[in-house]
Coordinates of C-alpha atoms in Angstrom, one line a residue:
Chain A
M239 CA 45.3 4.0 24.1
S240 CA 48.4 6.1 24.3
D241 CA 48.4 7.1 20.7
P242 CA 46.5 10.4 20.5
L243 CA 45.5 9.6 16.9
V244 CA 43.5 6.6 18.1
A245 CA 41.4 9.0 20.3
V246 CA 41.1 11.4 17.3
C247 CA 39.8 8.5 15.1
E248 CA 37.3 7.4 17.7
A249 CA 35.9 10.9 18.0
M250 CA 35.6 11.3 14.3
L251 CA 33.9 8.0 13.9
F252 CA 31.6 8.9 16.8
V253 CA 30.3 12.2 15.4
A254 CA 29.8 11.0 11.8
A255 CA 26.4 9.8 10.8
E256 CA 27.7 8.2 7.7
P257 CA 30.5 5.7 7.3
L258 CA 33.7 7.4 6.4
A259 CA 36.4 6.8 3.8
L260 CA 40.0 6.6 4.8
G261 CA 40.7 9.8 2.9
E262 CA 38.1 11.7 4.8
L263 CA 39.5 10.6 8.1
A264 CA 43.0 11.4 7.1
A265 CA 42.1 14.9 5.8
A266 CA 40.2 15.8 9.0
A267 CA 42.9 14.4 11.2
E268 CA 45.6 16.1 9.1
V269 CA 47.7 13.0 8.8
D270 CA 48.3 10.6 6.0
E271 CA 46.1 7.6 5.3
S272 CA 48.5 4.9 6.4
A273 CA 48.7 6.6 9.9
V274 CA 44.9 6.5 10.0
E275 CA 44.9 2.9 9.0
Q276 CA 47.3 2.1 11.8
A277 CA 45.3 4.1 14.3
L278 CA 42.0 2.3 13.3
E279 CA 43.7 -1.0 14.0
G280 CA 44.8 0.3 17.4
L281 CA 41.2 1.5 18.1
E282 CA 39.7 -1.9 17.1
R283 CA 42.2 -3.6 19.5
S284 CA 41.6 -1.2 22.3
L285 CA 37.8 -1.4 22.0
A286 CA 38.0 -5.2 22.1
E287 CA 40.4 -5.3 25.0
R288 CA 38.2 -3.3 27.3
G289 CA 35.0 -5.0 26.1
A290 CA 33.6 -1.7 24.9
G291 CA 29.9 -1.2 24.0
V292 CA 30.9 -0.3 20.4
V293 CA 33.0 -2.0 17.8
L294 CA 34.8 -0.8 14.6
D295 CA 32.7 -1.5 11.5
R296 CA 33.8 -1.6 7.9
S297 CA 31.1 -1.6 5.3
G298 CA 31.4 -0.8 1.6
G299 CA 35.1 0.0 2.1
R300 CA 34.2 2.7 4.7
Y301 CA 34.6 2.9 8.5
G302 CA 32.2 3.6 11.3
L303 CA 31.3 2.4 14.8
R304 CA 28.3 0.2 15.7
A305 CA 26.9 -1.2 18.9
A306 CA 28.8 -4.3 20.0
P307 CA 26.9 -7.6 19.3
G308 CA 24.8 -9.1 22.1
G309 CA 23.5 -7.0 25.0
P310 CA 24.8 -3.7 23.8
A311 CA 23.2 -4.1 20.3
E312 CA 19.9 -5.3 21.7
A313 CA 19.6 -2.4 24.2
A314 CA 20.7 0.1 21.5
S315 CA 18.1 -1.2 19.0
R316 CA 15.4 -0.8 21.6
L317 CA 16.2 2.9 21.6
Q318 CA 15.7 3.1 17.9
A319 CA 12.2 3.3 16.5
R320 CA 13.1 2.0 13.1
A321 CA 15.0 -1.2 12.3
P322 CA 15.6 -1.3 8.5
E323 CA 16.4 -5.0 8.6
R324 CA 13.4 -6.3 10.6
G325 CA 10.7 -8.2 8.9
L326 CA 12.0 -8.3 5.4
S327 CA 9.7 -10.6 3.4
P328 CA 11.0 -13.1 0.8
A329 CA 9.6 -10.8 -1.9
A330 CA 11.6 -7.9 -0.4
M331 CA 14.8 -10.0 -0.3
E332 CA 14.2 -11.1 -3.9
T333 CA 13.8 -7.4 -4.9
L334 CA 16.8 -6.4 -2.9
A335 CA 18.8 -9.1 -4.7
V336 CA 17.8 -7.8 -8.1
V337 CA 18.7 -4.2 -7.2
A338 CA 22.0 -5.3 -5.6
Y339 CA 23.1 -7.2 -8.7
L340 CA 21.7 -5.1 -11.5
Q341 CA 21.9 -1.6 -10.1
P342 CA 20.9 0.8 -11.2
V343 CA 17.7 -0.9 -12.2
G344 CA 14.1 0.2 -12.6
R345 CA 10.8 -1.2 -11.5
P346 CA 9.7 -2.6 -14.9
E347 CA 12.9 -4.7 -15.0
I348 CA 12.4 -5.9 -11.4
A349 CA 8.8 -6.9 -12.2
R350 CA 9.9 -8.7 -15.4
I351 CA 12.4 -10.8 -13.5
R352 CA 10.1 -11.6 -10.6
G353 CA 7.0 -12.0 -12.7
V354 CA 4.9 -9.9 -10.3
S355 CA 4.4 -6.2 -9.6
S356 CA 7.1 -5.0 -7.3
D357 CA 5.8 -1.5 -6.6
A358 CA 4.8 -2.0 -2.9
V359 CA 8.0 -3.9 -2.2
V360 CA 10.2 -1.2 -3.8
A361 CA 8.3 1.5 -1.7
G362 CA 9.0 -0.5 1.5
L363 CA 12.7 -0.8 0.7
L364 CA 12.9 2.9 -0.1
E365 CA 11.3 3.7 3.2
R366 CA 13.8 1.5 5.0
E367 CA 16.6 3.3 3.1
L368 CA 17.9 0.1 1.9
I369 CA 17.6 1.4 -1.7
E370 CA 17.5 4.9 -3.1
E371 CA 16.8 6.6 -6.4
A372 CA 19.6 6.7 -8.9
G373 CA 18.3 8.8 -11.8
R374 CA 16.2 7.6 -14.7
G375 CA 16.9 5.0 -17.4
D376 CA 17.7 6.0 -20.9
G377 CA 15.2 6.0 -23.7
L378 CA 11.5 6.8 -23.8
G379 CA 9.3 6.5 -20.8
A380 CA 12.5 6.4 -18.8
P381 CA 11.8 4.6 -15.5
V382 CA 13.2 5.7 -12.2
L383 CA 16.3 3.6 -11.4
Y384 CA 17.3 2.3 -7.9
R385 CA 20.5 1.3 -6.3
T386 CA 21.5 0.0 -2.8
T387 CA 22.6 2.3 -0.1
T388 CA 25.3 2.4 2.6
V389 CA 22.5 1.3 5.0
F390 CA 22.3 -1.9 2.9
D391 CA 26.1 -2.4 3.1
R392 CA 26.0 -1.9 6.8
I393 CA 23.0 -4.1 7.7
F394 CA 24.3 -7.0 5.6
G395 CA 27.8 -6.6 6.8
L396 CA 29.3 -6.2 3.3
E397 CA 32.8 -5.0 4.0
E398 CA 33.5 -4.3 0.3
G399 CA 30.0 -3.2 -0.6
V400 CA 28.2 -4.9 -3.5
S401 CA 31.5 -5.9 -5.1
G402 CA 31.7 -8.4 -2.3
L403 CA 28.5 -10.2 -3.4
P404 CA 29.1 -13.7 -4.8
G405 CA 28.7 -14.4 -8.5
L406 CA 25.2 -15.0 -9.8
D407 CA 26.0 -18.4 -11.4
A408 CA 26.5 -21.4 -9.1
E409 CA 27.6 -24.8 -10.2
D410 CA 25.1 -26.9 -8.1
E411 CA 22.0 -25.4 -9.6
I412 CA 19.7 -26.8 -12.2
D413 CA 20.9 -24.9 -15.2
G414 CA 19.0 -23.4 -18.2
D415 CA 19.6 -26.4 -20.3
E416 CA 18.0 -28.8 -17.9
L417 CA 15.1 -26.5 -17.3
R418 CA 14.6 -26.3 -21.0
Q419 CA 14.7 -30.1 -21.3
R420 CA 12.1 -30.5 -18.6
L421 CA 9.8 -27.9 -20.1
H422 CA 10.4 -29.5 -23.6
A423 CA 9.2 -32.7 -22.1
V424 CA 6.0 -31.1 -21.1
A425 CA 5.6 -29.5 -24.5
A426 CA 6.3 -32.7 -26.4
E427 CA 3.9 -34.7 -24.3
R428 CA 1.2 -32.3 -24.8
G429 CA 1.7 -31.4 -28.4
Chain B
M129 CA -7.0 -35.3 -15.3
N130 CA -4.4 -36.1 -12.7
G131 CA -4.0 -34.4 -9.4
S132 CA -5.4 -31.2 -8.1
V133 CA -4.0 -28.2 -6.5
L134 CA -4.9 -29.7 -3.2
E135 CA -3.2 -33.0 -3.9
L136 CA -0.1 -31.2 -4.9
D137 CA 0.1 -29.9 -1.4
L138 CA 1.2 -26.4 -2.5
D139 CA 1.1 -23.5 -0.1
F140 CA 0.5 -20.6 -2.5
D141 CA 1.4 -18.0 0.1
A142 CA 5.0 -19.4 0.1
F143 CA 5.6 -18.3 -3.5
S144 CA 6.7 -14.9 -4.3
G145 CA 5.4 -14.9 -7.9
P146 CA 4.4 -17.0 -10.9
F147 CA 8.0 -17.8 -11.8
D148 CA 8.6 -19.0 -8.2
L149 CA 5.6 -21.3 -8.5
L150 CA 6.5 -22.6 -12.0
L151 CA 10.1 -23.2 -10.9
A152 CA 8.9 -25.2 -7.9
L153 CA 6.6 -27.3 -10.2
V154 CA 9.2 -27.9 -12.8
L155 CA 11.8 -28.9 -10.3
R156 CA 9.5 -31.4 -8.6
D157 CA 11.1 -34.9 -8.9
E158 CA 8.4 -36.9 -7.2
L159 CA 5.9 -36.2 -9.8
E160 CA 6.0 -37.0 -13.4
L161 CA 6.3 -33.5 -14.8
V162 CA 3.9 -34.2 -17.6
E163 CA 1.3 -35.3 -15.2
V164 CA 1.3 -32.0 -13.3
P165 CA -1.7 -29.9 -14.4
I166 CA 0.6 -26.9 -14.8
V167 CA -2.0 -24.6 -16.4
E168 CA -4.6 -25.4 -13.7
V169 CA -2.1 -24.9 -10.9
V170 CA -0.8 -21.7 -12.3
L171 CA -4.3 -20.3 -13.0
A172 CA -5.5 -21.2 -9.5
Y173 CA -2.4 -19.4 -8.2
L174 CA -3.1 -16.4 -10.3
V175 CA -6.6 -16.2 -8.8
V176 CA -4.9 -15.9 -5.4
L177 CA -2.4 -13.4 -6.6
E178 CA -5.1 -11.3 -8.1
G179 CA -6.7 -11.0 -4.7
S180 CA -3.5 -9.7 -3.2
E181 CA -3.2 -6.8 -5.6
E182 CA 0.2 -7.8 -6.7
I183 CA -0.8 -8.4 -10.3
D184 CA 1.3 -6.8 -12.9
L185 CA -0.9 -7.2 -15.9
E186 CA 1.8 -6.9 -18.4
S187 CA 4.1 -9.5 -17.0
L188 CA 1.1 -11.7 -16.1
S189 CA -0.3 -11.7 -19.7
E190 CA 3.1 -12.6 -21.0
F191 CA 3.5 -15.3 -18.5
L192 CA 0.1 -16.7 -19.2
V193 CA 0.7 -16.7 -23.0
L194 CA 4.0 -18.6 -22.5
V195 CA 2.5 -21.2 -20.2
A196 CA -0.6 -21.7 -22.3
A197 CA 1.5 -22.0 -25.5
L198 CA 3.8 -24.5 -23.7
C199 CA 1.0 -26.7 -22.8
E200 CA -0.5 -26.4 -26.3
L201 CA -3.6 -24.9 -24.9
K202 CA -3.1 -22.4 -27.7
S203 CA -4.5 -24.9 -30.2
R204 CA -7.8 -24.5 -28.6
L205 CA -7.6 -21.2 -26.7
L206 CA -5.2 -19.1 -28.6
V207 CA -6.1 -19.4 -32.2
D208 CA -4.4 -16.5 -33.8
A209 CA -4.6 -17.0 -37.6
D210 CA -5.8 -13.5 -38.4
E211 CA -2.9 -11.8 -36.9
E212 CA -0.4 -11.4 -39.7
D213 CA 2.6 -9.7 -38.1
E214 CA 2.6 -11.7 -35.0
E215 CA 5.0 -14.6 -34.9
E216 CA 3.4 -17.9 -34.0
I217 CA 4.9 -19.1 -30.8
D218 CA 5.0 -22.8 -30.6
A219 CA 5.4 -25.1 -27.6
E220 CA 9.2 -25.4 -28.3
G221 CA 9.6 -21.7 -28.5
A222 CA 7.6 -21.2 -25.3
A223 CA 9.7 -23.8 -23.5
E224 CA 12.9 -22.0 -24.6
E225 CA 11.6 -18.7 -23.4
L226 CA 10.2 -20.0 -20.2
A227 CA 13.4 -21.9 -19.4
A228 CA 15.5 -18.7 -20.0
R229 CA 13.2 -16.7 -17.7
L230 CA 13.1 -19.4 -15.1
A231 CA 16.9 -19.7 -15.1
E232 CA 17.2 -16.0 -14.7
Y233 CA 14.7 -15.9 -11.9
Q234 CA 16.4 -18.8 -10.2
R235 CA 19.7 -16.9 -10.1
F236 CA 18.1 -14.0 -8.2
K237 CA 16.1 -16.3 -6.0
R238 CA 19.4 -17.9 -5.0
A239 CA 21.0 -14.5 -4.5
A240 CA 18.1 -13.6 -2.2
G241 CA 18.8 -16.7 -0.2
W242 CA 22.4 -15.8 0.1
L243 CA 21.5 -12.3 1.3
T244 CA 19.0 -13.8 3.8
A245 CA 21.7 -16.1 5.2
R246 CA 24.2 -13.2 5.2
R247 CA 21.7 -11.1 7.3
A248 CA 21.3 -13.9 9.8
E249 CA 25.1 -14.3 10.0
A250 CA 25.7 -10.5 10.4
G251 CA 23.5 -10.4 13.5
L252 CA 21.9 -7.3 14.9
R253 CA 23.8 -4.3 13.6
V254 CA 22.9 -1.0 15.2
F255 CA 24.3 2.3 13.9
R256 CA 23.4 5.8 14.5
T257 CA 22.3 7.4 11.3
T258 CA 21.7 10.9 12.7
P259 CA 24.2 13.4 13.8
A260 CA 25.7 12.9 17.3
P261 CA 24.0 14.9 20.0
Y262 CA 26.8 17.3 20.8
A263 CA 28.5 17.2 17.4
P264 CA 29.3 20.6 15.8
P265 CA 26.6 21.4 13.3
R266 CA 27.4 20.4 9.8
P267 CA 27.3 23.3 7.4
A268 CA 24.9 22.9 4.5
A269 CA 26.7 21.7 1.4
P270 CA 27.4 24.6 -0.8
L271 CA 25.4 24.5 -4.0
V272 CA 27.2 24.5 -7.3
D273 CA 25.9 26.7 -10.1
E274 CA 23.6 24.9 -12.5
Q275 CA 22.5 25.4 -16.1
P276 CA 18.8 26.2 -16.4
G277 CA 18.8 23.9 -19.5
R278 CA 19.0 21.0 -17.1
L279 CA 15.5 21.9 -15.8
A280 CA 14.0 21.9 -19.2
E281 CA 15.8 18.6 -19.9
A282 CA 14.2 17.1 -16.8
I283 CA 10.7 18.2 -17.8
L284 CA 11.1 17.0 -21.4
H285 CA 12.1 13.7 -20.0
L286 CA 8.9 13.5 -18.0
L287 CA 6.9 14.4 -21.1
E288 CA 8.2 11.4 -23.0
P289 CA 5.6 8.7 -23.4
P290 CA 6.4 5.4 -21.8
I291 CA 7.4 2.4 -23.9
H292 CA 7.4 -1.1 -22.8
V293 CA 10.7 -2.7 -23.6
D294 CA 10.2 -5.9 -25.5
T295 CA 12.8 -8.4 -24.3
T296 CA 11.0 -11.6 -25.2
I297 CA 9.8 -13.3 -28.4
V298 CA 6.3 -12.5 -27.3
R299 CA 5.0 -9.2 -28.3
R300 CA 3.6 -7.7 -25.2
R301 CA 0.5 -5.7 -25.2
V302 CA -1.4 -4.4 -22.3
V303 CA -5.0 -5.1 -22.8
A304 CA -7.7 -3.7 -20.6
M305 CA -9.4 -6.3 -18.5
R306 CA -12.5 -4.3 -17.6
P307 CA -14.4 -4.8 -21.0
F308 CA -14.0 -8.5 -20.6
V309 CA -15.2 -8.5 -17.0
E310 CA -18.3 -6.6 -18.2
R311 CA -18.9 -8.7 -21.2
F312 CA -18.6 -12.0 -19.3
R313 CA -20.8 -10.7 -16.5
M314 CA -23.4 -9.8 -19.0
L315 CA -23.2 -13.3 -20.6
V316 CA -23.4 -15.1 -17.3
R317 CA -26.4 -13.0 -16.1
A318 CA -28.3 -13.0 -19.4
R319 CA -27.7 -16.5 -20.6
G320 CA -26.6 -18.3 -17.5
G321 CA -23.2 -19.1 -19.0
F322 CA -21.0 -19.3 -22.1
V323 CA -18.1 -21.2 -23.6
F324 CA -14.9 -19.2 -22.9
D325 CA -13.1 -20.6 -25.9
D326 CA -15.8 -19.4 -28.3
E327 CA -15.6 -15.9 -26.8
V328 CA -11.9 -15.5 -27.3
A329 CA -11.4 -17.5 -30.4
T330 CA -10.9 -14.4 -32.7
L331 CA -8.8 -12.4 -30.2
E332 CA -5.1 -12.0 -30.4
R333 CA -3.0 -13.5 -27.6
G334 CA -2.5 -10.6 -25.3
A335 CA -6.3 -10.0 -25.3
Q336 CA -6.9 -13.7 -24.7
A337 CA -4.6 -13.6 -21.7
A338 CA -6.4 -10.5 -20.4
A339 CA -9.7 -12.2 -21.0
F340 CA -8.5 -15.1 -18.9
V341 CA -7.5 -12.8 -16.1
A342 CA -11.0 -11.2 -16.4
L343 CA -12.6 -14.6 -16.1
L344 CA -10.5 -15.3 -13.0
E345 CA -11.7 -12.0 -11.5
L346 CA -15.4 -13.1 -12.0
I347 CA -14.7 -16.4 -10.4
K348 CA -12.9 -14.8 -7.5
R349 CA -15.9 -12.5 -7.0
G350 CA -18.1 -15.6 -6.9
E351 CA -20.1 -14.5 -9.9
A352 CA -19.1 -17.5 -12.1
T353 CA -17.7 -20.9 -12.1
A354 CA -15.5 -22.4 -14.8
A355 CA -15.2 -26.0 -15.8
Q356 CA -13.6 -28.3 -18.3
T357 CA -14.6 -31.9 -18.8
D358 CA -11.0 -32.8 -19.6
L359 CA -7.7 -31.0 -19.6
F360 CA -7.9 -29.5 -23.1
E361 CA -11.6 -29.4 -23.5
P362 CA -13.4 -26.1 -23.9
I363 CA -13.8 -24.1 -20.7
R364 CA -17.4 -23.7 -19.8
V365 CA -18.4 -20.8 -17.6
A366 CA -21.6 -20.8 -15.6
R367 CA -23.4 -18.5 -13.2
T368 CA -23.0 -19.5 -9.7
G369 CA -24.4 -19.0 -6.2
A370 CA -22.2 -17.6 -3.5
T371 CA -19.6 -19.5 -1.3
I372 CA -16.6 -20.5 -3.4
R373 CA -13.1 -21.0 -2.2
V374 CA -10.6 -19.1 -4.1
A375 CA -7.5 -21.4 -4.1
A376 CA -9.1 -24.5 -5.3
Q377 CA -11.6 -22.7 -7.5
V378 CA -10.6 -23.9 -10.9
V379 CA -10.3 -27.5 -9.8
D380 CA -13.5 -27.5 -7.8
A381 CA -15.5 -26.1 -10.6
Q382 CA -14.1 -28.7 -12.9
E383 CA -14.9 -31.6 -10.6
A384 CA -18.4 -30.3 -10.1
V385 CA -19.3 -30.4 -13.7
A386 CA -17.4 -33.6 -14.5
Chain C
M115 CA 35.1 -2.5 32.0
S116 CA 34.1 -5.8 33.4
D117 CA 30.5 -4.8 34.0
P118 CA 28.4 -5.7 31.0
L119 CA 26.0 -2.9 31.8
V120 CA 28.8 -0.4 31.2
A121 CA 29.1 -1.6 27.6
V122 CA 25.3 -1.5 27.2
C123 CA 25.3 2.1 28.4
E124 CA 28.1 3.0 26.0
A125 CA 26.2 1.5 23.1
M126 CA 22.9 3.2 24.0
L127 CA 24.6 6.6 24.3
F128 CA 26.5 6.0 21.0
V129 CA 23.4 5.3 18.9
A130 CA 21.2 8.0 20.5
A131 CA 20.3 11.0 18.4
E132 CA 19.6 13.1 21.6
P133 CA 21.0 13.1 25.1
L134 CA 19.1 10.6 27.2
A135 CA 17.4 10.8 30.6
L136 CA 18.2 8.1 33.2
G137 CA 14.7 6.7 32.9
E138 CA 15.1 6.2 29.1
L139 CA 18.4 4.4 29.6
A140 CA 17.1 2.2 32.3
A141 CA 14.0 1.2 30.3
A142 CA 16.1 0.3 27.2
A143 CA 18.6 -1.6 29.3
E144 CA 15.8 -3.3 31.2
V145 CA 17.4 -2.5 34.6
D146 CA 16.6 0.0 37.3
E147 CA 17.9 3.6 37.4
S148 CA 20.4 3.2 40.2
A149 CA 22.1 0.4 38.3
V150 CA 22.4 2.7 35.2
E151 CA 23.7 5.5 37.4
Q152 CA 26.4 3.2 38.6
A153 CA 27.3 2.0 35.2
L154 CA 27.5 5.5 33.9
E155 CA 30.1 6.3 36.5
G156 CA 32.0 3.2 35.5
L157 CA 31.8 4.3 31.9
E158 CA 33.0 7.8 32.7
R159 CA 36.0 6.3 34.6
S160 CA 36.8 3.8 31.9
L161 CA 36.8 6.4 29.1
A162 CA 39.0 8.7 31.2
E163 CA 41.4 6.0 32.1
R164 CA 42.2 5.0 28.5
G165 CA 42.1 8.5 27.2
A166 CA 39.3 7.7 24.8
G167 CA 38.2 10.0 22.0
V168 CA 34.8 10.6 23.6
V169 CA 33.7 11.8 27.1
L170 CA 30.5 11.5 29.0
D171 CA 28.5 14.7 29.1
R172 CA 25.8 15.0 31.9
S173 CA 24.5 18.5 31.4
G174 CA 20.8 19.3 32.0
G175 CA 20.2 16.0 33.8
R176 CA 20.7 14.1 30.5
Y177 CA 23.5 11.9 29.4
G178 CA 25.3 11.8 26.1
L179 CA 28.8 11.3 24.6
R180 CA 30.7 14.0 23.0
A181 CA 34.2 14.3 21.4
A182 CA 36.9 14.7 24.0
P183 CA 38.2 18.3 24.3
G184 CA 41.5 19.1 22.4
G185 CA 42.6 17.1 19.5
P186 CA 39.6 14.8 19.2
A187 CA 37.0 17.6 19.3
E188 CA 39.1 19.7 16.8
A189 CA 39.3 16.8 14.3
A190 CA 35.6 16.1 14.7
S191 CA 34.9 19.8 14.0
R192 CA 37.1 19.7 10.9
L193 CA 35.4 16.5 9.7
Q194 CA 31.9 18.0 10.2
A195 CA 32.9 21.3 8.5
R196 CA 34.1 19.5 5.4
A197 CA 30.7 19.2 3.8
P198 CA 31.5 18.2 0.2
E199 CA 30.2 20.5 -2.5
R200 CA 27.7 18.6 -4.4
G201 CA 25.5 19.0 -7.3
L202 CA 21.8 18.2 -7.4
S203 CA 20.9 14.5 -7.7
P204 CA 18.8 13.5 -10.7
A205 CA 15.8 13.1 -8.4
A206 CA 16.3 16.6 -6.9
M207 CA 16.8 18.1 -10.4
E208 CA 13.6 16.5 -11.7
T209 CA 11.6 17.5 -8.7
L210 CA 13.0 21.0 -8.9
A211 CA 12.0 21.2 -12.6
V212 CA 8.4 20.2 -11.8
V213 CA 8.2 22.9 -9.1
A214 CA 9.9 25.5 -11.3
Y215 CA 7.6 25.0 -14.3
L216 CA 4.3 24.3 -12.5
Q217 CA 4.6 26.4 -9.3
P218 CA 2.9 26.6 -7.0
V219 CA 2.6 22.8 -6.8
G220 CA 2.0 20.4 -3.9
R221 CA 3.7 17.1 -3.0
P222 CA 0.9 14.8 -4.1
E223 CA 1.0 16.3 -7.6
I224 CA 4.8 16.1 -7.8
A225 CA 4.6 12.4 -6.8
R226 CA 1.9 11.7 -9.3
I227 CA 3.8 13.3 -12.2
R228 CA 7.1 11.7 -11.2
G229 CA 5.5 8.3 -10.6
V230 CA 7.4 7.9 -7.3
S231 CA 7.0 9.2 -3.8
S232 CA 8.9 12.5 -3.5
D233 CA 8.7 13.4 0.1
A234 CA 12.4 12.9 0.9
V235 CA 13.4 14.9 -2.2
V236 CA 11.1 17.8 -1.4
A237 CA 12.4 17.8 2.2
G238 CA 15.9 18.1 0.9
L239 CA 15.1 20.9 -1.5
L240 CA 13.4 22.8 1.3
E241 CA 16.4 22.3 3.6
R242 CA 18.7 23.7 0.9
E243 CA 16.3 26.6 0.4
L244 CA 15.8 25.9 -3.3
I245 CA 12.0 25.8 -2.7
E246 CA 9.7 27.2 -0.1
E247 CA 6.1 27.0 1.0
A248 CA 3.6 29.0 -1.0
G249 CA 0.2 28.5 0.8
R250 CA -2.1 25.6 0.5
G251 CA -3.9 24.0 -2.5
D252 CA -7.6 23.2 -2.9
G253 CA -7.1 19.4 -3.2
L254 CA -7.7 16.6 -0.8
G255 CA -6.3 17.7 2.6
A256 CA -5.3 21.1 1.3
P257 CA -1.7 20.1 0.5
V258 CA 1.1 22.6 1.1
L259 CA 2.2 24.2 -2.2
Y260 CA 5.8 25.0 -3.1
R261 CA 7.5 27.5 -5.3
T262 CA 11.2 28.2 -6.1
T263 CA 13.2 30.7 -4.2
T264 CA 15.8 33.5 -4.8
V265 CA 18.5 30.9 -4.0
F266 CA 17.1 28.9 -6.9
D267 CA 17.2 31.9 -9.2
R268 CA 20.9 32.6 -8.2
I269 CA 22.1 28.9 -8.6
F270 CA 20.5 28.7 -12.0
G271 CA 21.6 32.1 -13.0
L272 CA 18.0 33.3 -13.6
E273 CA 18.3 37.0 -13.2
E274 CA 14.7 37.6 -14.1
G275 CA 13.4 34.8 -12.0
V276 CA 11.3 31.9 -13.4
S277 CA 10.2 34.0 -16.4
G278 CA 13.7 33.3 -17.6
L279 CA 13.3 29.5 -17.6
P280 CA 14.1 28.0 -21.0
G281 CA 11.1 27.2 -23.3
L282 CA 10.2 23.6 -23.8
D283 CA 9.2 23.8 -27.4
A284 CA 10.9 25.8 -30.0
E285 CA 7.9 26.3 -32.2
D286 CA 4.8 26.9 -30.1
E287 CA 5.4 27.6 -26.4
I288 CA 3.6 25.3 -24.0
D289 CA 1.8 27.3 -21.3
G290 CA 1.6 26.2 -17.7
D291 CA -1.8 24.6 -17.9
E292 CA -1.0 22.7 -21.0
L293 CA 2.3 21.4 -19.6
R294 CA 0.5 20.3 -16.5
Q295 CA -2.1 18.4 -18.5
R296 CA 0.5 16.7 -20.6
L297 CA 2.6 15.7 -17.7
H298 CA -0.4 14.1 -16.0
A299 CA -1.4 12.4 -19.2
V300 CA 2.1 10.8 -19.6
A301 CA 2.2 9.9 -15.9
A302 CA -1.2 8.2 -16.2
E303 CA 0.0 6.2 -19.2
R304 CA 3.1 5.2 -17.3
G305 CA 0.7 3.6 -14.8

């Protein structure tokens, strides 16, 4: 690691508690963004070469360090009291999916889509900092809206953030038309 | 009637809500869809759900109305002639609406599946989310000047009464369940039973759905049993002794009387 | 860095919020203290050899990583000093408004009126000295009450303090008690 900028980048990523944008790194290092980009590549290589305990992480278009997979990550997680990703129920994943795709979105809309009250699930996701408040919706009785956080991007390894989520429509699914036909069959039979 | 909740081999705990359950039922290939006692299954499921405090009365009422209309239960249960401004919702309309809702739900269920797989693939990701031990202290972000009018705006926002956005063809109305619980309890205790259909015949749909949830509540508490001699026959409610299992309640009660 | 325990130690020191004692490191790594001691020496050497951006600090019998002196430490300081100026989030503004108009007011009441848990928001406002404690209420568990501060007055340009808050109703002014009642009534309706 002969390039001093590589060491500078490592130090900045080390002290930051939040993932950093290229611009923030460049400003604090007092160099331009392309130099930082190059130094980050050098850092990634250098960490890999010596089998370091941390690896470069890119989530939501921002940079940070995280514990290397395997033994280092396991030991590091034992030191942390809270693991935001542990024990997420199917209901929590469903709610997280609704927030991720529709954000900002409020509890009434989440409940409408899922068909059950989502209050407890939303509270749990807030506590894990996977979602956060994002103002209130327009109109009367404006509900509190939620969006996903950088913790969400990091835990799910979304390099580009939610813009990297796949489209909601898939080809192999039973589509609305077929569902309607099946339900019509019930209705016709019973009518 | 064909089948029972038990024969369908459904694990209610595996469903994350009524749409999840209905989707699973509708997608079943091995059963003739028309043979599935959808209403009974859904009602039995709702009894379980009620016990888990995850009931959202508003979405539940709406869901019940749609399912009931779909299965033409409405001809017996949901007579609604007096209500002038309320659009009649026929079985076709209910199917349209339910299909749209199921399709929407299905998309998010699949997205949740993708996220779950993504989580597994990402592996254990451990970050520090606090400042580093020897890091220089971060100065508090300087506050920008604000207009006091924004405070008044925020309070006025909180003073606005809530409305319930109507996104469906069904007009939603939140109806209190408690009066029904009390009325049904009184009928069961005083007369030993009643015919549910007679009790709700003159009510509008939202109230009928709430009445049904109230009935489920009484059944769940072991205060009553409900039975039908056949699928679309009137539901007869009777006083009961204790020990009743929740999941199979509707079906059990039905078999007992039949 | 061929020893996997060296990488494990680096990861643990990286995620730790506080410098760690040998015993804590050994417990999380599930090895004995002498092995950790040896691995820490290895880590120190490895970091020095490659001129890394972080160095091992072993002051006060505890271990931690810190930015390497010189360029890395300076860049890290600049990064930390560049706290972006930011306005109040919608959630903070709403919570602040409830405190401003109803003060003194406790957290349970704020949460009830807003319809969402407000602990994190209240903590943030306290940290930014926009609100402060103002004794305890009579309610369940005698909740801590809050009021706005002189910092609040300055930021919002309220030279006369909260008596200068804008009125909520042009025609007949709502007094504090009535406002409280109405806020609770709407919150109850919201469910």
